[in-house]
Amino acid sequence: MTARLTQQSLIMYRIISGRWKSKRISAPKNFEVRPTTDFAKEALFSIIENRFSFDIGSSAVLDLFAGIGSISLEFASRGCQNVTSVEMNPKHAAFINSTAAELDMSLQINVQRADVFDYLNKNRNRKLHEIIVADPPFETDEKKYNELIALVLNNAFLKENGIFILEHQSRTKLEHPNLLDTRKYGNVSFSFFKPNETETAESFAD
């Protein structure tokens, strides 16, 4: 007899809005992921669309530590045609690919299986994005957070009107001259960073 996965044995998240609004995504419980809660994700996208006034459909998005695709699929559902998802775990990366295919999003989401720090080091000055989102493991220490922030902001990954959004434990207090705001949702916070003022498309002139 084939065993069935019960709801209790699954990791669940929901696509909040767009083409696949209210679609529930299920992944095996043994996946080592902590998807952003629906409440926090809904608040995040409200800020992206209303405070920063991004046109998601025409934005290039980089989703770092993509997990099982909660953020990537949300962007794609809302019409984004250019999502790059970076995830090191092969099972998680395969899950994003298979779910994107199931939802007819394969042309919108480009999954890169890689360590995020290696990816950022190897892809300096190659592509600019309006929006970069990162959700490192909750146990990440302050030194690694600062390394991640420096890699993103100092290497022409963001367009001059872009935004870098870092998800972290609320008890972690980040300080940086580019930090615009931090919003707390329970034990999860989002910190918003502006690009370096000198970071423009001129970086590609060489």
mmCIF file of C-alpha atoms in Angstrom:
data_model
loop_
_atom_site.group_PDB
_atom_site.id
_atom_site.type_symbol
_atom_site.label_atom_id
_atom_site.label_comp_id
_atom_site.label_asym_id
_atom_site.label_seq_id
_atom_site.Cartn_x
_atom_site.Cartn_y
_atom_site.Cartn_z
ATOM 1 C CA MET A 1 0.000 0.000 0.000
ATOM 2 C CA THR A 2 1.337 3.406 -0.921
ATOM 3 C CA ALA A 3 1.702 5.628 2.130
ATOM 4 C CA ARG A 4 0.019 8.985 1.891
ATOM 5 C CA LEU A 5 1.559 12.184 3.194
ATOM 6 C CA THR A 6 -0.809 13.737 5.700
ATOM 7 C CA GLN A 7 -1.201 17.462 6.116
ATOM 8 C CA GLN A 8 0.774 17.211 9.372
ATOM 9 C CA SER A 9 3.758 15.695 7.518
ATOM 10 C CA LEU A 10 3.999 18.509 4.990
ATOM 11 C CA ILE A 11 5.557 21.937 4.901
ATOM 12 C CA MET A 12 2.877 24.276 3.596
ATOM 13 C CA TYR A 13 2.819 27.781 2.237
ATOM 14 C CA ARG A 14 0.374 29.788 0.189
ATOM 15 C CA ILE A 15 0.750 32.036 -2.826
ATOM 16 C CA ILE A 16 -0.841 35.269 -1.651
ATOM 17 C CA SER A 17 -1.813 37.066 -4.864
ATOM 18 C CA GLY A 18 -1.695 37.087 -8.641
ATOM 19 C CA ARG A 19 -2.408 34.351 -11.144
ATOM 20 C CA TRP A 20 -2.150 31.580 -8.545
ATOM 21 C CA LYS A 21 -3.742 33.476 -5.653
ATOM 22 C CA SER A 22 -4.573 31.194 -2.678
ATOM 23 C CA LYS A 23 -2.723 28.248 -4.229
ATOM 24 C CA ARG A 24 -1.298 26.052 -1.468
ATOM 25 C CA ILE A 25 2.154 24.551 -2.026
ATOM 26 C CA SER A 26 3.181 21.418 -0.111
ATOM 27 C CA ALA A 27 6.681 20.038 0.407
ATOM 28 C CA PRO A 28 7.840 17.024 2.443
ATOM 29 C CA LYS A 29 8.347 17.778 6.129
ATOM 30 C CA ASN A 30 11.938 16.475 6.044
ATOM 31 C CA PHE A 31 12.986 19.397 3.845
ATOM 32 C CA GLU A 32 15.277 21.692 5.827
ATOM 33 C CA VAL A 33 13.378 24.909 5.177
ATOM 34 C CA ARG A 34 11.488 27.611 7.026
ATOM 35 C CA PRO A 35 9.230 29.334 4.485
ATOM 36 C CA THR A 36 8.350 32.953 5.181
ATOM 37 C CA THR A 37 4.961 32.988 6.902
ATOM 38 C CA ASP A 38 1.943 34.043 4.863
ATOM 39 C CA PHE A 39 1.409 37.008 7.188
ATOM 40 C CA ALA A 40 4.976 38.288 6.824
ATOM 41 C CA LYS A 41 5.037 37.630 3.078
ATOM 42 C CA GLU A 42 1.788 39.515 2.524
ATOM 43 C CA ALA A 43 3.181 42.489 4.460
ATOM 44 C CA LEU A 44 6.457 42.332 2.516
ATOM 45 C CA PHE A 45 4.788 42.473 -0.883
ATOM 46 C CA SER A 46 2.526 45.292 0.251
ATOM 47 C CA ILE A 47 5.660 47.301 1.081
ATOM 48 C CA ILE A 48 7.333 46.389 -2.227
ATOM 49 C CA GLU A 49 4.322 47.449 -4.282
ATOM 50 C CA ASN A 50 3.055 50.411 -2.262
ATOM 51 C CA ARG A 51 5.964 52.045 -0.445
ATOM 52 C CA PHE A 52 8.605 51.435 -3.110
ATOM 53 C CA SER A 53 6.161 51.434 -6.048
ATOM 54 C CA PHE A 54 7.870 48.674 -8.008
ATOM 55 C CA ASP A 55 6.238 47.347 -11.160
ATOM 56 C CA ILE A 56 6.822 43.682 -10.383
ATOM 57 C CA GLY A 57 5.956 42.605 -13.912
ATOM 58 C CA SER A 58 8.897 44.499 -15.395
ATOM 59 C CA SER A 59 11.366 43.946 -12.534
ATOM 60 C CA ALA A 60 14.370 41.629 -12.437
ATOM 61 C CA VAL A 61 14.368 39.761 -9.113
ATOM 62 C CA LEU A 62 17.157 37.840 -7.387
ATOM 63 C CA ASP A 63 15.953 35.476 -4.635
ATOM 64 C CA LEU A 64 18.877 34.350 -2.449
ATOM 65 C CA PHE A 65 18.531 31.326 -0.135
ATOM 66 C CA ALA A 66 15.353 30.544 -2.076
ATOM 67 C CA GLY A 67 14.440 27.461 -0.033
ATOM 68 C CA ILE A 68 11.409 25.815 -1.633
ATOM 69 C CA GLY A 69 10.412 28.879 -3.611
ATOM 70 C CA SER A 70 7.912 30.754 -1.446
ATOM 71 C CA ILE A 71 9.227 34.170 -2.508
ATOM 72 C CA SER A 72 10.157 33.232 -6.086
ATOM 73 C CA LEU A 73 6.760 31.750 -6.853
ATOM 74 C CA GLU A 74 5.029 34.746 -5.292
ATOM 75 C CA PHE A 75 6.887 37.102 -7.630
ATOM 76 C CA ALA A 76 6.113 34.890 -10.631
ATOM 77 C CA SER A 77 2.423 34.633 -9.711
ATOM 78 C CA ARG A 78 2.311 38.443 -9.616
ATOM 79 C CA GLY A 79 3.618 38.632 -13.178
ATOM 80 C CA CYS A 80 7.396 38.889 -12.777
ATOM 81 C CA GLN A 81 9.037 37.409 -15.875
ATOM 82 C CA ASN A 82 12.627 37.493 -14.598
ATOM 83 C CA VAL A 83 13.232 35.680 -11.297
ATOM 84 C CA THR A 84 16.593 34.108 -10.458
ATOM 85 C CA SER A 85 16.388 31.700 -7.509
ATOM 86 C CA VAL A 86 19.649 30.702 -5.815
ATOM 87 C CA GLU A 87 19.436 27.640 -3.576
ATOM 88 C CA MET A 88 22.234 25.278 -2.528
ATOM 89 C CA ASN A 89 20.219 22.223 -1.448
ATOM 90 C CA PRO A 90 19.632 20.010 -4.525
ATOM 91 C CA LYS A 91 16.269 18.694 -3.270
ATOM 92 C CA HIS A 92 15.003 22.199 -2.615
ATOM 93 C CA ALA A 93 16.226 23.487 -5.982
ATOM 94 C CA ALA A 94 14.556 20.539 -7.729
ATOM 95 C CA PHE A 95 11.329 21.269 -5.857
ATOM 96 C CA ILE A 96 11.322 24.878 -7.087
ATOM 97 C CA ASN A 97 11.875 23.663 -10.653
ATOM 98 C CA SER A 98 9.134 21.039 -10.484
ATOM 99 C CA THR A 99 6.639 23.406 -8.848
ATOM 100 C CA ALA A 100 7.411 26.137 -11.389
ATOM 101 C CA ALA A 101 6.802 23.625 -14.179
ATOM 102 C CA GLU A 102 3.526 22.497 -12.598
ATOM 103 C CA LEU A 103 2.321 26.111 -12.403
ATOM 104 C CA ASP A 104 3.542 27.018 -15.906
ATOM 105 C CA MET A 105 6.228 29.339 -14.504
ATOM 106 C CA SER A 106 9.328 27.632 -15.918
ATOM 107 C CA LEU A 107 10.058 30.503 -18.305
ATOM 108 C CA GLN A 108 9.799 33.010 -15.445
ATOM 109 C CA ILE A 109 11.993 31.329 -12.815
ATOM 110 C CA ASN A 110 15.654 30.472 -13.382
ATOM 111 C CA VAL A 111 16.905 28.198 -10.592
ATOM 112 C CA GLN A 112 20.627 28.280 -9.829
ATOM 113 C CA ARG A 113 21.853 25.532 -7.498
ATOM 114 C CA ALA A 114 24.734 27.201 -5.708
ATOM 115 C CA ASP A 115 26.042 28.465 -2.402
ATOM 116 C CA VAL A 116 24.837 32.075 -2.209
ATOM 117 C CA PHE A 117 28.213 33.504 -1.217
ATOM 118 C CA ASP A 118 29.946 31.644 -4.067
ATOM 119 C CA TYR A 119 27.240 32.768 -6.495
ATOM 120 C CA LEU A 120 27.621 36.414 -5.526
ATOM 121 C CA ASN A 121 31.408 36.250 -5.785
ATOM 122 C CA LYS A 122 31.302 34.610 -9.222
ATOM 123 C CA ASN A 123 28.592 36.855 -10.713
ATOM 124 C CA ARG A 124 29.834 40.329 -9.810
ATOM 125 C CA ASN A 125 28.937 43.040 -12.340
ATOM 126 C CA ARG A 126 27.001 40.674 -14.618
ATOM 127 C CA LYS A 127 23.367 41.607 -14.113
ATOM 128 C CA LEU A 128 21.426 44.375 -12.396
ATOM 129 C CA HIS A 129 18.185 43.792 -10.489
ATOM 130 C CA GLU A 130 15.405 45.994 -9.200
ATOM 131 C CA ILE A 131 14.740 43.707 -6.240
ATOM 132 C CA ILE A 132 17.010 41.354 -4.303
ATOM 133 C CA VAL A 133 15.594 39.278 -1.454
ATOM 134 C CA ALA A 134 17.669 37.146 0.907
ATOM 135 C CA ASP A 135 16.454 34.762 3.614
ATOM 136 C CA PRO A 136 19.594 33.196 5.159
ATOM 137 C CA PRO A 137 19.321 30.488 7.828
ATOM 138 C CA PHE A 138 18.089 31.904 11.127
ATOM 139 C CA GLU A 139 21.308 30.857 12.862
ATOM 140 C CA THR A 140 23.368 33.146 10.603
ATOM 141 C CA ASP A 141 25.626 35.352 12.728
ATOM 142 C CA GLU A 142 26.095 39.091 12.407
ATOM 143 C CA LYS A 143 29.458 38.734 10.660
ATOM 144 C CA LYS A 144 27.941 36.641 7.861
ATOM 145 C CA TYR A 145 25.001 39.033 7.529
ATOM 146 C CA ASN A 146 27.450 41.889 7.062
ATOM 147 C CA GLU A 147 29.408 39.862 4.507
ATOM 148 C CA LEU A 148 26.204 39.199 2.574
ATOM 149 C CA ILE A 149 25.174 42.867 2.661
ATOM 150 C CA ALA A 150 28.613 43.931 1.425
ATOM 151 C CA LEU A 151 28.616 41.400 -1.417
ATOM 152 C CA VAL A 152 25.222 42.574 -2.658
ATOM 153 C CA LEU A 153 25.760 46.310 -2.299
ATOM 154 C CA ASN A 154 29.400 46.579 -3.393
ATOM 155 C CA ASN A 155 29.255 44.537 -6.596
ATOM 156 C CA ALA A 156 26.672 46.086 -8.914
ATOM 157 C CA PHE A 157 23.848 43.628 -8.359
ATOM 158 C CA LEU A 158 21.271 46.387 -7.757
ATOM 159 C CA LYS A 159 19.980 49.013 -10.127
ATOM 160 C CA GLU A 160 20.245 52.567 -8.833
ATOM 161 C CA ASN A 161 16.525 52.559 -7.977
ATOM 162 C CA GLY A 162 16.650 49.020 -6.587
ATOM 163 C CA ILE A 163 16.164 47.601 -3.114
ATOM 164 C CA PHE A 164 17.845 44.806 -1.149
ATOM 165 C CA ILE A 165 15.565 43.091 1.384
ATOM 166 C CA LEU A 166 17.138 40.923 4.084
ATOM 167 C CA GLU A 167 14.991 38.639 6.231
ATOM 168 C CA HIS A 168 16.377 37.872 9.689
ATOM 169 C CA GLN A 169 15.484 37.158 13.294
ATOM 170 C CA SER A 170 13.919 40.167 14.961
ATOM 171 C CA ARG A 171 16.422 39.939 17.815
ATOM 172 C CA THR A 172 19.241 40.572 15.297
ATOM 173 C CA LYS A 173 19.786 44.324 15.023
ATOM 174 C CA LEU A 174 21.568 45.336 11.829
ATOM 175 C CA GLU A 175 23.358 48.629 11.317
ATOM 176 C CA HIS A 176 24.497 49.918 7.924
ATOM 177 C CA PRO A 177 24.625 53.345 6.247
ATOM 178 C CA ASN A 178 22.377 52.041 3.451
ATOM 179 C CA LEU A 179 19.715 50.715 5.823
ATOM 180 C CA LEU A 180 16.416 52.480 5.107
ATOM 181 C CA ASP A 181 14.035 50.694 7.438
ATOM 182 C CA THR A 182 13.386 47.488 9.375
ATOM 183 C CA ARG A 183 9.890 46.065 9.757
ATOM 184 C CA LYS A 184 9.151 43.471 12.444
ATOM 185 C CA TYR A 185 6.557 40.696 12.117
ATOM 186 C CA GLY A 186 6.807 38.552 15.239
ATOM 187 C CA ASN A 187 10.205 36.869 15.359
ATOM 188 C CA VAL A 188 10.860 37.746 11.709
ATOM 189 C CA SER A 189 12.051 41.123 10.467
ATOM 190 C CA PHE A 190 12.750 42.561 7.023
ATOM 191 C CA SER A 191 15.537 45.113 6.648
ATOM 192 C CA PHE A 192 15.535 47.288 3.520
ATOM 193 C CA PHE A 193 18.782 48.579 2.018
ATOM 194 C CA LYS A 194 19.287 51.107 -0.758
ATOM 195 C CA PRO A 195 22.061 50.670 -3.358
ATOM 196 C CA ASN A 196 25.397 52.407 -3.006
ATOM 197 C CA GLU A 197 25.138 55.829 -4.614
ATOM 198 C CA THR A 198 27.991 55.049 -7.010
ATOM 199 C CA GLU A 199 26.419 51.763 -8.103
ATOM 200 C CA THR A 200 25.103 52.379 -11.624
ATOM 201 C CA ALA A 201 25.102 50.724 -15.002
ATOM 202 C CA GLU A 202 28.426 52.457 -15.638
ATOM 203 C CA SER A 203 29.963 49.557 -13.748
ATOM 204 C CA PHE A 204 29.514 47.503 -16.925
ATOM 205 C CA ALA A 205 31.463 49.918 -19.102
ATOM 206 C CA ASP A 206 34.742 48.084 -18.595
#
